[in-house]
Short mmCIF file of C-alpha atoms in Angstrom, two decimals:
data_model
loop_
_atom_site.label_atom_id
_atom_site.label_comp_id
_atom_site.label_asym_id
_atom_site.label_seq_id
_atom_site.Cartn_x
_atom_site.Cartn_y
_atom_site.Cartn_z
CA UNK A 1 -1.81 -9.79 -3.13
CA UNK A 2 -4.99 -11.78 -3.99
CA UNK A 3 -2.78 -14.58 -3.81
CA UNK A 4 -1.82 -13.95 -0.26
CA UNK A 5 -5.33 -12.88 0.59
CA UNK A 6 -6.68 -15.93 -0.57
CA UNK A 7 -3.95 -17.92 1.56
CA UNK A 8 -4.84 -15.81 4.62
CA UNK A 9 -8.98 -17.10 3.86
CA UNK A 10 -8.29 -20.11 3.90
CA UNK A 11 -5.29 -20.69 6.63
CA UNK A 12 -7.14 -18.48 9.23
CA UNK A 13 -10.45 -19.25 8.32
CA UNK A 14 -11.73 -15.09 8.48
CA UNK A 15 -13.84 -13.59 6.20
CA UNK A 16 -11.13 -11.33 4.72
CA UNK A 17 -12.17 -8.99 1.55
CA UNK A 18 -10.05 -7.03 -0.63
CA UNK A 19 -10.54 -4.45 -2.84
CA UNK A 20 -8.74 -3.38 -5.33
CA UNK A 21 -9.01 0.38 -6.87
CA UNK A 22 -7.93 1.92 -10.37
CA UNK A 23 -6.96 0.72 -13.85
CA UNK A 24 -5.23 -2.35 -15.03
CA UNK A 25 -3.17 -2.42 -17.77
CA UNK A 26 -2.82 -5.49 -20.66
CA UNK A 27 -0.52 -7.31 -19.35
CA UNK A 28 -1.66 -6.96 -15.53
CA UNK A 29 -5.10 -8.05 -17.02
CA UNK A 30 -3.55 -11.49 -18.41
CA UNK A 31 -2.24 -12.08 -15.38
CA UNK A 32 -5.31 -10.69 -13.52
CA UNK A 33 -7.27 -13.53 -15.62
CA UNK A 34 -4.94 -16.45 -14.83
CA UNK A 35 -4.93 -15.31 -11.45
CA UNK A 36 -8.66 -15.57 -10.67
CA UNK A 37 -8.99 -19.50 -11.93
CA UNK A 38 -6.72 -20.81 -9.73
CA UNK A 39 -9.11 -19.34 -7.24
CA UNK A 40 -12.88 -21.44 -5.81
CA UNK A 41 -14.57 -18.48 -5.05
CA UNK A 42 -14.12 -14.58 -5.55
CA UNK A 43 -16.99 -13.67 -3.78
CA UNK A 44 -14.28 -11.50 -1.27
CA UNK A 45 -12.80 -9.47 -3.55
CA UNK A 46 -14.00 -6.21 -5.27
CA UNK A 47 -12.64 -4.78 -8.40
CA UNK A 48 -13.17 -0.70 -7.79
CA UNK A 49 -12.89 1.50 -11.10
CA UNK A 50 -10.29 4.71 -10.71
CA UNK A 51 -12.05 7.37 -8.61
CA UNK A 52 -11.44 10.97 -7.95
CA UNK A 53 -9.50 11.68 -5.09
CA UNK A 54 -12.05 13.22 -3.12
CA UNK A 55 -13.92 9.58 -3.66
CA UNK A 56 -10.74 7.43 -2.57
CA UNK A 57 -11.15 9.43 1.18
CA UNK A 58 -14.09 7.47 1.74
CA UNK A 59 -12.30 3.95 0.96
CA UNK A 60 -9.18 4.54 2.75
CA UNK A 61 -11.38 5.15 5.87
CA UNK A 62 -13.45 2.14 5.06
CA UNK A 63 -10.57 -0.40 5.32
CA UNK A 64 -8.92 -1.88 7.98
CA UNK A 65 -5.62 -2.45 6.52
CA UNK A 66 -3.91 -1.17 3.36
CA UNK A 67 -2.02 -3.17 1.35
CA UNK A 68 0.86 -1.45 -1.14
CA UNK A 69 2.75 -4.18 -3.20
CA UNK A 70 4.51 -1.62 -5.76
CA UNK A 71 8.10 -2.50 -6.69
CA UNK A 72 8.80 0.27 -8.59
CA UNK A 73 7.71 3.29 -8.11
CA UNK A 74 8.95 6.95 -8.71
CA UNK A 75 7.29 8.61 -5.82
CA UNK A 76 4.23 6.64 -4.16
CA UNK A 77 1.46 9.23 -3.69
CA UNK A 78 -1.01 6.37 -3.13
CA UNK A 79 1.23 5.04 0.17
CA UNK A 80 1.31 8.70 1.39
CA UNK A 81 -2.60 8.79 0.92
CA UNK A 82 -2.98 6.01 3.13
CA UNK A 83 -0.23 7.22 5.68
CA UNK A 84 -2.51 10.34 5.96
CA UNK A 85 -5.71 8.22 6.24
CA UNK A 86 -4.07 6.56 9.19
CA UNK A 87 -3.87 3.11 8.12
CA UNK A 88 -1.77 0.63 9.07
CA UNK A 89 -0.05 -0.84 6.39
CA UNK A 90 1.78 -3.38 5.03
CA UNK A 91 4.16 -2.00 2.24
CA UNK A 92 6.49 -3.18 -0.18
CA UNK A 93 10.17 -3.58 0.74
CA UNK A 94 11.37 -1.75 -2.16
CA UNK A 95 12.59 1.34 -2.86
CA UNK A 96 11.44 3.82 -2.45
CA UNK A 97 8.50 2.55 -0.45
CA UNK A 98 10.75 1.88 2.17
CA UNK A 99 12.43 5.51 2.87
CA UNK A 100 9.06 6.81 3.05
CA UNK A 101 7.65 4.27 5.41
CA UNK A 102 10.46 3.71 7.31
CA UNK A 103 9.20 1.51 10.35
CA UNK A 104 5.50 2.73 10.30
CA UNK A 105 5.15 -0.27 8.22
CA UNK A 106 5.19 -4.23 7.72
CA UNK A 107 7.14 -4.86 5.09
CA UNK A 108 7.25 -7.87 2.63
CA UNK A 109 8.97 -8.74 -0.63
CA UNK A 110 6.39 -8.35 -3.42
CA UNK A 111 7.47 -11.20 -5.69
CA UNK A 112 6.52 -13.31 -2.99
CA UNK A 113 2.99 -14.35 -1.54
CA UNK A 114 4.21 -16.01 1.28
CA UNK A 115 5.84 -12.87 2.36
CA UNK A 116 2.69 -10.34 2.08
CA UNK A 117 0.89 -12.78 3.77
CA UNK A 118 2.67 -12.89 6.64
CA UNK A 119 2.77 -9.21 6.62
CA UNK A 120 -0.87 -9.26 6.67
CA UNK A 121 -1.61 -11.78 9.24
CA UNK A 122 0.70 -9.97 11.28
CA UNK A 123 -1.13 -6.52 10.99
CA UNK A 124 -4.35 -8.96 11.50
CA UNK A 125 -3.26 -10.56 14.63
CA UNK A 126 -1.61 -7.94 16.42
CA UNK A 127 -4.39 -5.36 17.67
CA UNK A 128 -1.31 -3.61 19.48
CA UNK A 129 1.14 -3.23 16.56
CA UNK A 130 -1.89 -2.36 14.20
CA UNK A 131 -2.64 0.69 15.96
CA UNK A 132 1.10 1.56 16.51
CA UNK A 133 1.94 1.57 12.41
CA UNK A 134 -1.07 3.53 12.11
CA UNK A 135 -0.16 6.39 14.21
CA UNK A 136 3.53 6.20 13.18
CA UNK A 137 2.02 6.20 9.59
CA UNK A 138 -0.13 9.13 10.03
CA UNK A 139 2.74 11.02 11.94
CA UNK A 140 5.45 10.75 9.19
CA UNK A 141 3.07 11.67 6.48
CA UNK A 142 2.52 15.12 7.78
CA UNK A 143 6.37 15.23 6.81
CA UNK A 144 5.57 15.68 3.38
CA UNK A 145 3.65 18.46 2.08
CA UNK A 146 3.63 19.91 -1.54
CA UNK A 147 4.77 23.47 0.05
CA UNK A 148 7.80 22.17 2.05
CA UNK A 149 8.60 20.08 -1.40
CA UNK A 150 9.05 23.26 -3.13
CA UNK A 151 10.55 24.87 -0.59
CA UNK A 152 13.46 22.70 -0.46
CA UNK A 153 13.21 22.38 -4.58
CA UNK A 154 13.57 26.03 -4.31
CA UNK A 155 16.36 26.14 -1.37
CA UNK A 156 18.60 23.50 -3.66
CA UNK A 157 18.33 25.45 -6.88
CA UNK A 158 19.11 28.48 -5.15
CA UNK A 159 22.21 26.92 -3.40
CA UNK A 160 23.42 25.38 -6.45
CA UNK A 161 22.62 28.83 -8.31
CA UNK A 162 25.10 30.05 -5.80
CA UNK A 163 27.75 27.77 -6.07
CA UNK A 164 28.62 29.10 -9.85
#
């Protein structure tokens, strides 16, 4: 991603910043570190400790864009945060990223920076589609709730229950 964003700075010449939020681990540090020299300048991007989740509210609804480059993940509460925030977003085209999203996304491979910059130039330079993933993002996360999760956890155990 800082890659891409990087690209995106200096192909469209705009004054793009990202910020990244939460912990790193060892080996995404090494990489982190490598990362940052091939860059001139870092000025535009803003390492963000882990917050609270009451604190992340204020971030989501800060940014223009969210950017989710996960390719694995068990169940992506952090994409759902940012569906709720109403964000568009350009998302990972894993699994399961992509059954949550659906289309109220811009989805890129995330081995490749060529391919989440495009996603984000897109989301930049289409004021119309921007808005459209946003609402379709907000809309589809009110499809997930931790109440109608256990409902349905409940419904299938009882069903199964059932069955014997």
């Amino acid at each position: 991603v800082i890659m891409a964003v990087d690209f995106l700075r200096n192909k469209l010449n705009l004054d793009i910043h990202l910020n990244l939020i939460g912990g790193i681990s060892n080996t995404a540090s090494f990489i982190l570190k490598k990362t940052l020299k091939r860059l001139k300048g870092t000025s535009w991007l803003h390492f963000i400790k882990p917050l609270p989740n009451q604190d992340l509210v204020m971030h989501y609804h800060s940014a223009d864009i969210f950017v989710f480059a996960s390719s694995i993940e068990n169940f992506p509460n952090i994409l759902l945060e940012a569906m709720a925030s109403g964000l568009p977003i350009a998302c990972s085209n894993r699994r399961p990223m992509v059954d949550i999203i659906l289309k109220a996304g811009v989805l890129f491979e995330p081995d490749q920076i060529e391919s989440i910059a495009h996603a984000i130039e897109k989301l930049i330079s289409d004021d119309d589609l921007r808005v459209r993933i946003a609402k379709e993002a907000y809309d589809l996360s009110s499809l997930y709730s931790y109440e109608k999760m256990s409902e349905a956890t409940i419904g299938f155990l009882q069903q199964i229950s059932n069955q014997k």
